[in-house]
PDB file of C-alpha atoms in Angstrom:
ATOM      1  CA  GLY N   1      67.052 173.794 112.977  1.00  0.00           C
ATOM      2  CA  ASP N   2      66.937 171.910 109.819  1.00  0.00           C
ATOM      3  CA  SER N   3      63.829 169.812 109.014  1.00  0.00           C
ATOM      4  CA  VAL N   4      62.061 167.718 106.561  1.00  0.00           C
ATOM      5  CA  THR N   5      58.384 167.388 106.133  1.00  0.00           C
ATOM      6  CA  GLN N   6      56.879 164.757 104.050  1.00  0.00           C
ATOM      7  CA  MET N   7      53.238 163.720 103.134  1.00  0.00           C
ATOM      8  CA  GLU N   8      51.315 161.444 105.432  1.00  0.00           C
ATOM      9  CA  GLY N   9      50.944 157.933 104.211  1.00  0.00           C
ATOM     10  CA  PRO N  10      50.029 155.438 103.319  1.00  0.00           C
ATOM     11  CA  VAL N  11      49.596 155.925  99.832  1.00  0.00           C
ATOM     12  CA  THR N  12      47.736 153.280  97.985  1.00  0.00           C
ATOM     13  CA  LEU N  13      47.909 153.352  94.013  1.00  0.00           C
ATOM     14  CA  SER N  14      46.955 151.035  91.271  1.00  0.00           C
ATOM     15  CA  GLU N  15      49.601 149.551  89.186  1.00  0.00           C
ATOM     16  CA  GLU N  16      50.428 152.262  86.216  1.00  0.00           C
ATOM     17  CA  ALA N  17      49.163 155.212  88.071  1.00  0.00           C
ATOM     18  CA  PHE N  18      51.139 158.307  88.649  1.00  0.00           C
ATOM     19  CA  LEU N  19      52.911 158.840  91.854  1.00  0.00           C
ATOM     20  CA  THR N  20      53.650 162.132  93.733  1.00  0.00           C
ATOM     21  CA  ILE N  21      55.184 162.250  97.205  1.00  0.00           C
ATOM     22  CA  ASN N  22      55.421 165.524  98.614  1.00  0.00           C
ATOM     23  CA  CYS N  23      58.483 166.850 100.522  1.00  0.00           C
ATOM     24  CA  THR N  24      59.454 170.129 101.777  1.00  0.00           C
ATOM     25  CA  TYR N  25      62.348 171.337 103.790  1.00  0.00           C
ATOM     26  CA  THR N  26      63.585 173.930 106.011  1.00  0.00           C
ATOM     27  CA  ALA N  27      67.488 174.701 105.991  1.00  0.00           C
ATOM     28  CA  THR N  28      69.675 177.689 107.076  1.00  0.00           C
ATOM     29  CA  GLY N  29      72.118 176.993 104.322  1.00  0.00           C
ATOM     30  CA  TYR N  30      71.970 175.303 100.624  1.00  0.00           C
ATOM     31  CA  PRO N  31      71.396 171.597 101.452  1.00  0.00           C
ATOM     32  CA  SER N  32      71.632 168.608  99.357  1.00  0.00           C
ATOM     33  CA  LEU N  33      68.498 166.678  99.022  1.00  0.00           C
ATOM     34  CA  PHE N  34      67.876 162.825  98.726  1.00  0.00           C
ATOM     35  CA  TRP N  35      65.290 160.457  98.281  1.00  0.00           C
ATOM     36  CA  TYR N  36      65.976 156.925 100.087  1.00  0.00           C
ATOM     37  CA  VAL N  37      63.897 153.868  99.695  1.00  0.00           C
ATOM     38  CA  GLN N  38      63.233 150.808 102.170  1.00  0.00           C
ATOM     39  CA  TYR N  39      61.948 147.985 100.592  1.00  0.00           C
ATOM     40  CA  PRO N  40      60.173 145.204 102.613  1.00  0.00           C
ATOM     41  CA  GLY N  41      62.886 143.271 104.660  1.00  0.00           C
ATOM     42  CA  GLU N  42      65.721 145.479 103.290  1.00  0.00           C
ATOM     43  CA  GLY N  43      67.925 148.062 104.452  1.00  0.00           C
ATOM     44  CA  LEU N  44      67.719 151.776 103.395  1.00  0.00           C
ATOM     45  CA  GLN N  45      68.982 152.557  99.757  1.00  0.00           C
ATOM     46  CA  LEU N  46      69.696 156.101  98.010  1.00  0.00           C
ATOM     47  CA  LEU N  47      67.115 156.514  95.271  1.00  0.00           C
ATOM     48  CA  LEU N  48      68.333 159.884  93.818  1.00  0.00           C
ATOM     49  CA  LYS N  49      69.755 163.029  94.771  1.00  0.00           C
ATOM     50  CA  ALA N  50      70.147 166.586  93.712  1.00  0.00           C
ATOM     51  CA  THR N  51      72.873 168.845  95.356  1.00  0.00           C
ATOM     52  CA  LYS N  52      71.621 172.420  94.039  1.00  0.00           C
ATOM     53  CA  ALA N  53      68.689 174.424  92.988  1.00  0.00           C
ATOM     54  CA  ASP N  54      66.897 173.413  89.891  1.00  0.00           C
ATOM     55  CA  ASP N  55      68.938 169.943  89.600  1.00  0.00           C
ATOM     56  CA  LYS N  56      66.781 167.043  88.771  1.00  0.00           C
ATOM     57  CA  GLY N  57      67.717 163.483  90.360  1.00  0.00           C
ATOM     58  CA  SER N  58      66.497 160.663  88.604  1.00  0.00           C
ATOM     59  CA  ASN N  59      66.680 157.022  89.063  1.00  0.00           C
ATOM     60  CA  LYS N  60      64.549 153.735  88.137  1.00  0.00           C
ATOM     61  CA  GLY N  61      61.796 156.011  86.451  1.00  0.00           C
ATOM     62  CA  PHE N  62      61.828 158.315  89.733  1.00  0.00           C
ATOM     63  CA  GLU N  63      62.413 162.041  89.473  1.00  0.00           C
ATOM     64  CA  ALA N  64      62.593 165.058  91.960  1.00  0.00           C
ATOM     65  CA  THR N  65      63.552 168.137  91.117  1.00  0.00           C
ATOM     66  CA  TYR N  66      65.289 170.612  93.720  1.00  0.00           C
ATOM     67  CA  ARG N  67      62.933 173.763  94.004  1.00  0.00           C
ATOM     68  CA  LYS N  68      64.771 176.571  96.152  1.00  0.00           C
ATOM     69  CA  GLU N  69      61.676 178.801  95.750  1.00  0.00           C
ATOM     70  CA  THR N  70      59.314 176.493  97.160  1.00  0.00           C
ATOM     71  CA  THR N  71      61.728 174.679  99.392  1.00  0.00           C
ATOM     72  CA  SER N  72      60.551 171.277  98.025  1.00  0.00           C
ATOM     73  CA  PHE N  73      61.643 168.253  96.394  1.00  0.00           C
ATOM     74  CA  HIS N  74      58.682 166.265  95.500  1.00  0.00           C
ATOM     75  CA  LEU N  75      59.108 162.676  94.105  1.00  0.00           C
ATOM     76  CA  GLU N  76      57.346 161.560  91.037  1.00  0.00           C
ATOM     77  CA  LYS N  77      56.989 158.590  88.961  1.00  0.00           C
ATOM     78  CA  GLY N  78      54.791 158.349  85.748  1.00  0.00           C
ATOM     79  CA  SER N  79      53.779 154.637  86.121  1.00  0.00           C
ATOM     80  CA  VAL N  80      54.061 152.695  89.313  1.00  0.00           C
ATOM     81  CA  GLN N  81      54.652 148.896  89.652  1.00  0.00           C
ATOM     82  CA  VAL N  82      53.835 146.623  92.329  1.00  0.00           C
ATOM     83  CA  SER N  83      57.514 146.366  92.781  1.00  0.00           C
ATOM     84  CA  ASP N  84      57.712 149.900  93.857  1.00  0.00           C
ATOM     85  CA  SER N  85      55.881 149.108  97.113  1.00  0.00           C
ATOM     86  CA  ALA N  86      58.184 150.587  99.676  1.00  0.00           C
ATOM     87  CA  VAL N  87      58.671 153.250 102.410  1.00  0.00           C
ATOM     88  CA  TYR N  88      60.273 156.380 100.975  1.00  0.00           C
ATOM     89  CA  PHE N  89      62.263 158.918 102.907  1.00  0.00           C
ATOM     90  CA  CYS N  90      62.932 162.599 102.071  1.00  0.00           C
ATOM     91  CA  ALA N  91      66.228 163.608 103.389  1.00  0.00           C
ATOM     92  CA  LEU N  92      68.588 166.549 103.310  1.00  0.00           C
ATOM     93  CA  SER N  93      72.197 167.059 104.283  1.00  0.00           C
ATOM     94  CA  ASP N  94      73.496 170.593 105.116  1.00  0.00           C
ATOM     95  CA  LEU N  95      77.156 171.448 104.795  1.00  0.00           C
ATOM     96  CA  GLY N  96      76.695 173.790 107.808  1.00  0.00           C
ATOM     97  CA  SER N  97      79.973 174.201 109.599  1.00  0.00           C
ATOM     98  CA  SER N  98      81.007 170.692 109.911  1.00  0.00           C
ATOM     99  CA  ASN N  99      80.350 169.005 106.639  1.00  0.00           C
ATOM    100  CA  THR N 100      79.590 165.608 108.186  1.00  0.00           C
ATOM    101  CA  GLY N 101      77.146 164.736 105.871  1.00  0.00           C
ATOM    102  CA  LYS N 102      74.887 163.672 108.273  1.00  0.00           C
ATOM    103  CA  LEU N 103      71.131 163.222 106.945  1.00  0.00           C
ATOM    104  CA  ILE N 104      67.841 164.559 108.423  1.00  0.00           C
ATOM    105  CA  PHE N 105      65.013 162.698 107.353  1.00  0.00           C
ATOM    106  CA  GLY N 106      61.291 163.215 107.039  1.00  0.00           C
ATOM    107  CA  GLN N 107      58.851 160.752 108.511  1.00  0.00           C
ATOM    108  CA  GLY N 108      58.593 158.416 105.737  1.00  0.00           C
ATOM    109  CA  THR N 109      55.721 157.625 103.278  1.00  0.00           C
ATOM    110  CA  THR N 110      54.636 154.135 102.846  1.00  0.00           C
ATOM    111  CA  LEU N 111      53.535 153.358  99.121  1.00  0.00           C
ATOM    112  CA  GLN N 112      51.553 150.315  98.427  1.00  0.00           C
ATOM    113  CA  VAL N 113      50.985 149.495  94.646  1.00  0.00           C
ATOM    114  CA  LYS N 114      48.132 147.063  93.984  1.00  0.00           C
ATOM    115  CA  PRO N 115      47.968 145.018  90.761  1.00  0.00           C
TER     116      PRO N 115
ATOM    117  CA  GLY L   1      81.665 143.192  97.693  1.00  0.00           C
ATOM    118  CA  ALA L   2      80.359 142.788 101.099  1.00  0.00           C
ATOM    119  CA  GLY L   3      78.101 145.873 102.414  1.00  0.00           C
ATOM    120  CA  VAL L   4      77.565 147.143 105.894  1.00  0.00           C
ATOM    121  CA  SER L   5      76.975 144.582 108.490  1.00  0.00           C
ATOM    122  CA  GLN L   6      75.350 144.897 111.886  1.00  0.00           C
ATOM    123  CA  SER L   7      74.971 142.476 114.952  1.00  0.00           C
ATOM    124  CA  PRO L   8      72.784 141.143 116.249  1.00  0.00           C
ATOM    125  CA  SER L   9      69.988 141.663 113.981  1.00  0.00           C
ATOM    126  CA  ASN L  10      67.592 141.421 117.117  1.00  0.00           C
ATOM    127  CA  LYS L  11      68.135 142.068 120.587  1.00  0.00           C
ATOM    128  CA  VAL L  12      65.656 141.958 123.438  1.00  0.00           C
ATOM    129  CA  THR L  13      66.682 143.142 126.800  1.00  0.00           C
ATOM    130  CA  GLU L  14      65.368 144.048 130.302  1.00  0.00           C
ATOM    131  CA  LYS L  15      64.915 147.565 131.242  1.00  0.00           C
ATOM    132  CA  GLY L  16      68.074 148.832 133.172  1.00  0.00           C
ATOM    133  CA  LYS L  17      70.588 146.452 131.370  1.00  0.00           C
ATOM    134  CA  ASP L  18      73.415 147.688 129.205  1.00  0.00           C
ATOM    135  CA  VAL L  19      73.424 146.618 125.330  1.00  0.00           C
ATOM    136  CA  GLU L  20      76.021 146.764 122.712  1.00  0.00           C
ATOM    137  CA  LEU L  21      75.316 146.930 119.199  1.00  0.00           C
ATOM    138  CA  ARG L  22      77.989 146.395 116.472  1.00  0.00           C
ATOM    139  CA  CYS L  23      78.680 147.740 112.979  1.00  0.00           C
ATOM    140  CA  ASP L  24      81.229 146.559 110.576  1.00  0.00           C
ATOM    141  CA  PRO L  25      81.463 149.160 107.764  1.00  0.00           C
ATOM    142  CA  ILE L  26      82.407 148.634 104.097  1.00  0.00           C
ATOM    143  CA  SER L  27      86.103 148.102 103.822  1.00  0.00           C
ATOM    144  CA  GLY L  28      87.856 151.427 102.942  1.00  0.00           C
ATOM    145  CA  HIS L  29      85.136 153.610 104.193  1.00  0.00           C
ATOM    146  CA  THR L  30      86.360 156.258 106.507  1.00  0.00           C
ATOM    147  CA  ALA L  31      83.094 157.808 107.550  1.00  0.00           C
ATOM    148  CA  LEU L  32      80.636 156.082 109.823  1.00  0.00           C
ATOM    149  CA  TYR L  33      77.168 157.106 110.928  1.00  0.00           C
ATOM    150  CA  TRP L  34      74.850 155.752 113.495  1.00  0.00           C
ATOM    151  CA  TYR L  35      71.058 156.536 112.943  1.00  0.00           C
ATOM    152  CA  ARG L  36      67.972 155.502 115.186  1.00  0.00           C
ATOM    153  CA  GLN L  37      64.527 154.732 113.531  1.00  0.00           C
ATOM    154  CA  SER L  38      61.621 154.745 115.867  1.00  0.00           C
ATOM    155  CA  LEU L  39      57.872 154.880 115.829  1.00  0.00           C
ATOM    156  CA  GLY L  40      57.680 158.227 117.408  1.00  0.00           C
ATOM    157  CA  GLN L  41      60.884 159.780 116.313  1.00  0.00           C
ATOM    158  CA  GLY L  42      61.288 158.538 112.893  1.00  0.00           C
ATOM    159  CA  LEU L  43      64.879 158.493 111.442  1.00  0.00           C
ATOM    160  CA  GLU L  44      67.297 160.384 113.559  1.00  0.00           C
ATOM    161  CA  PHE L  45      71.073 161.004 113.375  1.00  0.00           C
ATOM    162  CA  LEU L  46      72.896 159.899 116.342  1.00  0.00           C
ATOM    163  CA  ILE L  47      76.736 160.136 115.974  1.00  0.00           C
ATOM    164  CA  TYR L  48      79.303 160.345 113.055  1.00  0.00           C
ATOM    165  CA  PHE L  49      82.966 159.070 112.880  1.00  0.00           C
ATOM    166  CA  GLN L  50      85.470 160.286 110.296  1.00  0.00           C
ATOM    167  CA  GLY L  51      88.966 158.980 110.132  1.00  0.00           C
ATOM    168  CA  ASN L  52      90.790 159.895 113.367  1.00  0.00           C
ATOM    169  CA  SER L  53      88.679 163.181 113.899  1.00  0.00           C
ATOM    170  CA  ALA L  54      86.811 163.799 117.084  1.00  0.00           C
ATOM    171  CA  PRO L  55      83.259 162.231 116.538  1.00  0.00           C
ATOM    172  CA  ASP L  56      80.047 164.490 115.976  1.00  0.00           C
ATOM    173  CA  LYS L  57      77.980 163.219 119.024  1.00  0.00           C
ATOM    174  CA  SER L  58      75.527 166.106 118.660  1.00  0.00           C
ATOM    175  CA  GLY L  59      72.663 163.518 118.018  1.00  0.00           C
ATOM    176  CA  LEU L  60      73.101 161.300 120.917  1.00  0.00           C
ATOM    177  CA  PRO L  61      69.737 161.732 123.069  1.00  0.00           C
ATOM    178  CA  SER L  62      71.187 161.244 126.448  1.00  0.00           C
ATOM    179  CA  ASP L  63      74.511 160.373 128.291  1.00  0.00           C
ATOM    180  CA  ARG L  64      73.554 156.787 128.470  1.00  0.00           C
ATOM    181  CA  PHE L  65      74.516 156.316 124.828  1.00  0.00           C
ATOM    182  CA  SER L  66      78.031 156.248 123.801  1.00  0.00           C
ATOM    183  CA  ALA L  67      79.949 154.934 120.701  1.00  0.00           C
ATOM    184  CA  GLU L  68      83.428 154.175 119.826  1.00  0.00           C
ATOM    185  CA  ARG L  69      85.220 153.240 116.593  1.00  0.00           C
ATOM    186  CA  THR L  70      88.237 151.094 116.861  1.00  0.00           C
ATOM    187  CA  GLY L  71      91.069 151.323 114.409  1.00  0.00           C
ATOM    188  CA  GLY L  72      89.010 153.286 112.121  1.00  0.00           C
ATOM    189  CA  SER L  73      86.638 150.376 111.289  1.00  0.00           C
ATOM    190  CA  VAL L  74      84.528 148.669 113.787  1.00  0.00           C
ATOM    191  CA  SER L  75      82.086 150.682 115.452  1.00  0.00           C
ATOM    192  CA  THR L  76      80.160 149.713 118.830  1.00  0.00           C
ATOM    193  CA  LEU L  77      77.006 151.705 120.036  1.00  0.00           C
ATOM    194  CA  THR L  78      76.583 151.373 123.818  1.00  0.00           C
ATOM    195  CA  ILE L  79      73.355 152.081 125.496  1.00  0.00           C
ATOM    196  CA  GLN L  80      73.546 151.861 129.368  1.00  0.00           C
ATOM    197  CA  ARG L  81      70.686 151.489 131.694  1.00  0.00           C
ATOM    198  CA  THR L  82      68.243 150.841 128.838  1.00  0.00           C
ATOM    199  CA  GLN L  83      64.710 152.362 128.965  1.00  0.00           C
ATOM    200  CA  GLN L  84      61.965 151.308 127.060  1.00  0.00           C
ATOM    201  CA  GLU L  85      61.841 154.550 124.980  1.00  0.00           C
ATOM    202  CA  ASP L  86      65.213 153.027 123.648  1.00  0.00           C
ATOM    203  CA  SER L  87      63.184 150.459 121.716  1.00  0.00           C
ATOM    204  CA  ALA L  88      63.977 151.080 118.083  1.00  0.00           C
ATOM    205  CA  VAL L  89      66.065 149.997 114.993  1.00  0.00           C
ATOM    206  CA  TYR L  90      69.435 151.086 115.045  1.00  0.00           C
ATOM    207  CA  LEU L  91      70.993 151.772 111.727  1.00  0.00           C
ATOM    208  CA  CYS L  92      74.493 152.170 110.741  1.00  0.00           C
ATOM    209  CA  ALA L  93      75.767 153.650 107.490  1.00  0.00           C
ATOM    210  CA  SER L  94      79.229 154.077 106.017  1.00  0.00           C
ATOM    211  CA  SER L  95      80.462 156.322 103.282  1.00  0.00           C
ATOM    212  CA  TYR L  96      83.998 156.536 101.392  1.00  0.00           C
ATOM    213  CA  SER L  97      84.418 159.906 102.964  1.00  0.00           C
ATOM    214  CA  GLY L  98      82.427 162.302 105.245  1.00  0.00           C
ATOM    215  CA  GLY L  99      80.450 165.157 103.668  1.00  0.00           C
ATOM    216  CA  ILE L 100      77.737 165.309 101.192  1.00  0.00           C
ATOM    217  CA  SER L 101      79.443 164.158  98.136  1.00  0.00           C
ATOM    218  CA  TYR L 102      79.463 160.528  98.938  1.00  0.00           C
ATOM    219  CA  GLU L 103      76.772 158.144  99.365  1.00  0.00           C
ATOM    220  CA  GLN L 104      75.818 156.516 102.347  1.00  0.00           C
ATOM    221  CA  TYR L 105      75.511 152.750 102.596  1.00  0.00           C
ATOM    222  CA  PHE L 106      73.262 151.392 105.114  1.00  0.00           C
ATOM    223  CA  GLY L 107      73.348 148.266 107.112  1.00  0.00           C
ATOM    224  CA  PRO L 108      70.330 146.041 107.650  1.00  0.00           C
ATOM    225  CA  GLY L 109      69.914 147.521 111.385  1.00  0.00           C
ATOM    226  CA  THR L 110      69.806 146.055 114.776  1.00  0.00           C
ATOM    227  CA  ARG L 111      66.134 145.828 116.131  1.00  0.00           C
ATOM    228  CA  LEU L 112      66.277 146.556 120.043  1.00  0.00           C
ATOM    229  CA  THR L 113      63.368 145.862 122.125  1.00  0.00           C
ATOM    230  CA  VAL L 114      63.590 146.771 125.861  1.00  0.00           C
ATOM    231  CA  THR L 115      60.890 145.134 128.031  1.00  0.00           C
TER     232      THR L 115
END
C-alpha cells in the first residue's frame, strides 16, 4: 500500500540555520503531497502542498518540490526561527478508486530551534 | 469562524469500558475524517464520511471501533471494550468536500488513556 517515510528526529538547529527534512513516498498512482505542522499545544495545520510532479509548494518561508523521479518531497527553509519549533508531518493523498482525500502520514519529525 | 471542535479533550477510562468521542466539524463542511495519533503507529486514518454516502471504514483497526455521523454534521467515534493499545490522541478533521482538492482542518484532538 501507499506509504510515507520521513527522516528520524529530533532535529536541533540554531536560529537562522538552513533546514531540510527529508520525505519519500511510495504510491501506486499520482498522489498529492502535503506538509503539515503541529505547533506545541496546537492542532495539525496544513503548511504547504503540491498536486503534481515538479510543483513547488511554499508558505511561511518553507518550500517543497514534488519530485516524481525520486519519489520525494523534502521540506526546506533557508533560515529557521525559534517559532518554527514544531513537529512536521509529510503526507500523501491518492485519488485511488474512491477519491476520499484520506491522508497517509509519515512518522513526523520534531524540529527544535535554539536561539 | 469556529473551527473543528472535539470533546472531551481528555478521557481516562478503565480497560473494558466503552467510550464515545465527539467531533463538531466546521459548519458547511460535508467531509469528515477521523485519524488516530499514537506513539507506536504514528498518525493513521480511521474513517471518512462524505455527505449521505456510505462511509469509508477501511482504516478502523477492529470491530470494536465504530463511528456515525448524524444529520451530516456531528460525528461520534465509539470504542467498545477498550484496550490499552487504544490509548492515543483521536483527531477529527473536516473539509468543504471530499477528495484531494480541499484542505482538511483538524480539531485539537481527544487524548484517550486506557488504564
